[in-house]
XYZ file of C-alpha atoms in Angstrom:
105
model
C 107.001 -30.518 -173.074
C 105.243 -27.196 -171.475
C 103.251 -29.385 -169.020
C 106.179 -31.341 -167.703
C 106.658 -30.503 -164.208
C 110.603 -30.327 -164.731
C 110.006 -27.891 -167.563
C 107.324 -25.740 -166.252
C 109.598 -22.588 -165.743
C 108.394 -21.586 -169.352
C 104.561 -20.940 -170.506
C 103.555 -22.060 -174.211
C 104.279 -19.203 -176.243
C 100.498 -18.459 -177.099
C 99.709 -18.395 -173.440
C 100.654 -14.811 -172.697
C 99.234 -13.545 -175.902
C 95.698 -15.312 -174.860
C 95.892 -14.194 -171.585
C 96.618 -10.533 -172.800
C 93.757 -10.772 -175.276
C 91.047 -12.047 -173.209
C 92.067 -10.709 -169.686
C 92.965 -14.181 -168.023
C 96.320 -15.129 -166.694
C 98.788 -17.242 -168.201
C 98.432 -19.827 -165.631
C 94.949 -20.046 -166.116
C 95.364 -20.811 -170.037
C 98.423 -23.005 -169.034
C 95.917 -25.136 -166.274
C 93.641 -25.856 -169.046
C 96.145 -26.394 -171.857
C 97.850 -29.045 -169.660
C 94.321 -30.733 -169.040
C 94.506 -31.454 -172.497
C 92.759 -28.773 -174.289
C 94.002 -27.165 -177.348
C 94.731 -23.267 -177.622
C 92.095 -23.151 -180.098
C 89.492 -24.519 -177.638
C 90.513 -22.439 -175.181
C 90.206 -19.507 -177.244
C 86.775 -20.274 -178.348
C 85.704 -20.671 -174.777
C 87.171 -17.436 -173.826
C 85.438 -15.540 -176.978
C 82.376 -17.268 -176.365
C 82.198 -16.301 -172.494
C 82.961 -12.737 -173.454
C 80.091 -12.689 -176.000
C 77.580 -14.065 -173.428
C 79.100 -13.547 -170.093
C 79.319 -17.249 -169.462
C 82.217 -19.121 -167.464
C 85.008 -19.904 -170.113
C 85.951 -23.116 -167.668
C 82.197 -24.184 -167.897
C 82.205 -24.107 -171.518
C 85.499 -26.221 -171.559
C 83.865 -28.648 -169.227
C 80.767 -29.003 -171.687
C 83.621 -29.870 -174.233
C 85.255 -32.510 -172.324
C 81.581 -34.104 -171.824
C 81.252 -34.446 -175.646
C 79.244 -31.388 -176.701
C 80.679 -30.026 -179.774
C 80.865 -26.266 -180.138
C 77.701 -26.106 -182.426
C 75.599 -27.752 -179.904
C 77.139 -25.544 -177.335
C 76.353 -21.992 -179.288
C 72.728 -23.665 -180.180
C 72.068 -24.169 -176.692
C 73.465 -20.638 -175.590
C 71.232 -19.133 -178.524
C 74.216 -18.076 -180.461
C 73.324 -19.865 -183.555
C 69.574 -20.011 -184.634
C 66.934 -22.866 -185.385
C 63.896 -23.211 -187.608
C 61.793 -22.341 -184.882
C 63.617 -19.002 -184.135
C 63.534 -18.506 -187.921
C 67.547 -17.619 -187.982
C 68.293 -20.482 -190.088
C 69.840 -19.824 -193.700
C 67.330 -20.517 -196.411
C 67.301 -23.875 -197.968
C 65.160 -26.555 -199.494
C 62.629 -26.325 -196.880
C 62.644 -22.703 -196.114
C 62.313 -19.886 -198.872
C 63.763 -16.462 -198.058
C 61.178 -13.760 -197.843
C 62.434 -11.822 -200.575
C 62.578 -14.657 -202.990
C 59.204 -13.319 -204.720
C 56.552 -15.934 -206.135
C 57.302 -19.318 -206.789
C 56.170 -18.913 -210.524
C 54.866 -16.262 -212.843
C 51.164 -16.732 -211.991
C 51.352 -15.896 -208.212
């Protein structure tokens, strides 16, 4: 209803709040919303762009190309990998503070 050309006299209720929070115009938010992006995706793109100085529109384009947020964040270095040593401990990686494997070590 908010994207209907005959009813565009009214913004989505979240457009103003998102615009204020992230320093973008309501029109910017509504343009992406009317292209089919959800308000959650728009907020994630804006927050990510604030953290990394990237362009929120480009991040949304990556999403439309099929990349998930995890993949985008990993490529940006926001979430780690085994190579970087930032992954949480698991079966393949013991934490440094775990101590010896058995009593004899």
